[in-house]
XYZ file of C-alpha atoms in Angstrom:
263
model
C 0.000 0.000 0.000
C 1.085 3.587 -0.626
C 1.654 6.141 2.106
C -1.625 7.845 1.219
C -3.504 4.564 1.618
C -1.910 3.899 4.988
C -2.854 7.429 6.054
C -6.417 6.812 4.905
C -6.666 3.564 6.874
C -5.083 5.119 9.987
C -7.420 8.118 9.864
C -10.620 6.108 9.502
C -9.413 3.641 12.148
C -8.637 6.342 14.727
C -11.809 8.351 14.131
C -14.006 5.243 14.160
C -12.262 3.866 17.260
C -13.242 6.924 19.302
C -16.877 6.705 18.209
C -17.068 2.949 18.833
C -15.646 3.377 22.350
C -18.356 5.901 23.212
C -21.088 3.692 21.746
C -19.729 0.719 23.721
C -19.960 2.703 26.966
C -23.670 3.377 26.392
C -24.505 -0.225 25.443
C -22.563 -1.601 28.419
C -24.402 0.715 30.808
C -27.786 -0.372 29.451
C -26.856 -4.053 29.357
C -25.573 -4.164 32.929
C -28.419 -2.190 34.493
C -31.467 -2.962 32.315
C -30.709 -6.257 30.576
C -28.576 -7.413 27.676
C -31.492 -8.536 25.527
C -32.916 -5.034 25.265
C -29.518 -3.358 24.880
C -28.464 -5.725 22.091
C -31.838 -5.388 20.364
C -31.397 -1.628 20.272
C -27.855 -2.054 18.972
C -28.971 -4.411 16.207
C -31.785 -2.064 15.154
C -29.307 0.818 14.991
C -26.938 -1.219 12.813
C -29.763 -2.017 10.382
C -30.705 1.676 10.197
C -27.057 2.624 9.690
C -26.724 0.154 6.832
C -29.660 1.742 5.022
C -28.367 5.245 5.749
C -24.894 4.375 4.461
C -26.223 2.881 1.239
C -28.459 5.873 0.544
C -25.871 8.528 1.396
C -23.048 6.802 -0.459
C -25.128 6.278 -3.581
C -26.396 9.852 -3.599
C -22.951 11.406 -3.197
C -21.177 9.173 -5.696
C -23.936 9.431 -8.333
C -25.113 13.034 -8.227
C -21.827 14.950 -7.845
C -18.894 15.209 -10.272
C -15.476 14.363 -8.811
C -14.247 17.911 -8.188
C -17.524 19.052 -6.632
C -17.602 15.885 -4.525
C -14.117 16.675 -3.210
C -15.147 20.254 -2.423
C -18.328 19.243 -0.594
C -16.982 16.352 1.462
C -13.634 18.068 2.007
C -15.358 21.132 3.432
C -17.592 18.998 5.661
C -14.607 16.986 6.822
C -12.652 20.173 7.542
C -15.499 21.546 9.647
C -15.861 18.227 11.460
C -12.106 18.025 12.105
C -11.855 21.597 13.354
C -14.627 20.897 15.860
C -12.624 17.978 17.263
C -9.437 20.035 17.210
C -11.119 22.931 18.992
C -12.232 20.696 21.854
C -8.793 19.067 22.044
C -7.097 22.466 22.244
C -9.470 23.658 24.972
C -8.878 20.470 26.976
C -5.114 20.638 26.562
C -5.076 24.278 27.640
C -7.181 23.542 30.734
C -10.171 25.570 29.547
C -12.395 22.511 29.103
C -12.674 19.479 31.355
C -11.237 16.216 30.079
C -13.679 13.619 28.785
C -13.961 10.807 31.347
C -15.378 7.525 30.043
C -15.809 6.123 33.579
C -17.817 9.197 34.562
C -19.928 8.848 31.417
C -20.564 5.191 32.271
C -21.580 6.091 35.827
C -23.965 8.753 34.562
C -25.581 6.386 32.082
C -25.991 3.573 34.622
C -27.496 5.916 37.205
C -30.013 7.215 34.673
C -30.860 3.644 33.704
C -31.458 2.607 37.322
C -33.803 5.528 37.973
C -35.824 5.250 34.758
C -39.210 3.594 34.969
C -39.490 0.109 33.530
C -41.759 -0.275 30.520
C -41.621 -3.400 28.384
C -43.037 -4.239 24.968
C -42.724 -7.698 23.454
C -40.308 -8.589 26.243
C -37.979 -5.661 25.423
C -37.223 -2.936 27.941
C -38.174 0.307 26.146
C -35.664 2.562 27.905
C -32.669 0.299 27.277
C -33.705 -0.270 23.662
C -34.142 3.436 22.863
C -30.963 4.601 24.613
C -28.869 1.847 23.023
C -30.376 2.550 19.608
C -29.813 6.292 19.877
C -26.253 5.948 21.177
C -25.143 3.446 18.548
C -26.938 5.217 15.694
C -25.606 8.702 16.484
C -22.036 7.515 17.000
C -22.405 5.292 13.951
C -23.541 8.178 11.748
C -20.256 9.930 12.514
C -18.350 6.777 11.555
C -20.345 6.529 8.329
C -19.661 10.185 7.598
C -15.913 9.716 8.052
C -15.808 6.516 5.988
C -17.858 7.928 3.103
C -16.008 11.243 2.937
C -12.569 9.642 3.175
C -13.407 6.778 0.861
C -15.054 8.812 -1.893
C -12.576 11.698 -1.808
C -9.595 9.341 -1.934
C -11.367 7.043 -4.428
C -10.591 4.129 -2.131
C -13.689 2.947 -0.286
C -12.224 -0.497 0.583
C -9.387 1.101 2.572
C -11.748 3.453 4.412
C -14.164 0.633 5.233
C -11.300 -1.608 6.305
C -9.968 0.960 8.785
C -13.397 1.483 10.350
C -14.139 -2.254 10.452
C -10.828 -2.984 12.188
C -11.631 -0.357 14.825
C -15.105 -1.792 15.376
C -13.825 -5.342 15.757
C -11.097 -4.270 18.187
C -13.507 -2.308 20.406
C -16.068 -5.136 20.317
C -13.490 -7.744 21.344
C -12.190 -5.521 24.126
C -15.739 -4.985 25.396
C -16.495 -8.721 25.359
C -13.302 -9.490 27.259
C -13.327 -6.643 29.788
C -17.093 -6.035 30.259
C -16.265 -2.454 31.230
C -15.680 0.944 29.566
C -12.311 1.358 27.872
C -11.280 4.142 30.223
C -7.582 3.235 30.015
C -7.504 4.320 26.362
C -5.958 7.829 26.076
C -9.138 9.033 24.409
C -8.457 12.759 24.654
C -5.028 12.412 23.053
C -6.585 10.184 20.391
C -9.236 12.817 19.668
C -6.486 15.420 19.316
C -4.743 13.277 16.718
C -7.982 12.547 14.893
C -8.809 16.246 14.789
C -5.442 16.941 13.162
C -5.987 14.212 10.570
C -9.557 15.189 9.712
C -8.703 18.878 9.408
C -5.664 18.117 7.227
C -7.396 15.712 4.853
C -10.436 17.993 4.741
C -8.349 21.008 3.747
C -6.470 18.910 1.190
C -9.595 17.661 -0.571
C -11.502 20.936 -0.288
C -8.710 22.821 -2.056
C -8.533 20.134 -4.748
C -12.278 20.490 -5.215
C -11.959 24.212 -5.944
C -11.088 23.119 -9.463
C -14.832 22.858 -10.063
C -14.800 26.643 -10.533
C -12.142 26.568 -13.264
C -12.967 26.436 -16.958
C -12.056 22.731 -17.118
C -13.929 21.778 -13.953
C -11.172 19.303 -13.029
C -9.634 18.879 -9.584
C -6.645 21.025 -8.652
C -3.273 19.464 -7.822
C -1.295 20.236 -4.679
C 2.466 20.896 -4.997
C 4.147 17.646 -3.978
C 0.945 15.627 -4.389
C 0.008 13.543 -1.340
C 3.063 14.809 0.577
C 1.161 18.067 1.039
C -1.000 16.245 3.613
C 2.015 15.936 5.927
C 2.670 19.663 5.576
C -0.958 20.395 6.464
C -0.755 18.156 9.534
C 2.375 20.012 10.638
C 0.650 23.379 10.133
C -2.447 22.409 12.114
C -0.259 20.954 14.862
C 1.771 24.162 15.089
C -1.359 26.333 15.177
C -2.973 24.136 17.835
C 0.111 24.125 20.066
C 0.355 27.913 19.871
C -3.303 28.125 20.904
C -2.758 25.661 23.769
C 0.069 27.826 25.035
C -1.577 31.241 24.762
C -5.319 30.685 25.248
C -5.042 30.364 29.062
C -3.511 33.851 29.096
C -6.540 35.280 27.313
C -9.181 33.612 29.477
C -8.785 32.722 33.175
C -8.729 28.981 33.706
C -11.845 27.641 35.386
C -11.032 26.195 38.770
C -12.075 22.762 39.938
C -13.235 21.467 36.579
C -15.304 18.338 36.887
C -14.703 15.414 34.531
C -16.558 15.962 31.274
C -19.396 13.563 30.609
C -20.495 14.919 27.267
C -18.569 15.614 24.110
């Protein structure tokens, strides 16, 4: 595989890994407190819905948009998505936002599950089913978004799907073995890295897609080709580290920050 392909696989793997970890936390909380049958039923329903969503979105994007416009659209969306992750990572690293705590999130979910009233339909606990479905579907939509945008823009869907699938299998196996949230994973550092990758690839493809406005309508070429992605990563890293260093001087750091339970 080329360096660009490896970068594609690594990016989809890392981004998908974070989303799968957060979905696992929700399903574990529902399974332990409300019952595994209902939690798994909600998970399965979400996977079916995600399959239909993926097929529809992928077909629409690949069929309706020319290559350069496709790169501009998905590159811009990916850039926005990546900058959101990078913004949160910078705020956490600078002490202006509390760190995400997967154990705290798990405790919050289990407490809510214990206090919720029990209502069953067809032998399925409604609360556990809905929460599991919503958690898996929402996190899954982000995975689908990353896979489709990376895969279509790089014209390599198999590599994008492979990276996401590997992440899903790894998180699933870890959950089956440990039966607990993957709190030991350096999730905040991982999100920082993912933000850098998404913002870099997004900028790369968005600029290529600007060729849609030229008289030929063909994609633009970066100087150095795929090597420009490394330069973009270095630029975003430099900008983010400068912000981490100087933001606390612009805004007083909040004292006694509690662990973050929401992204």
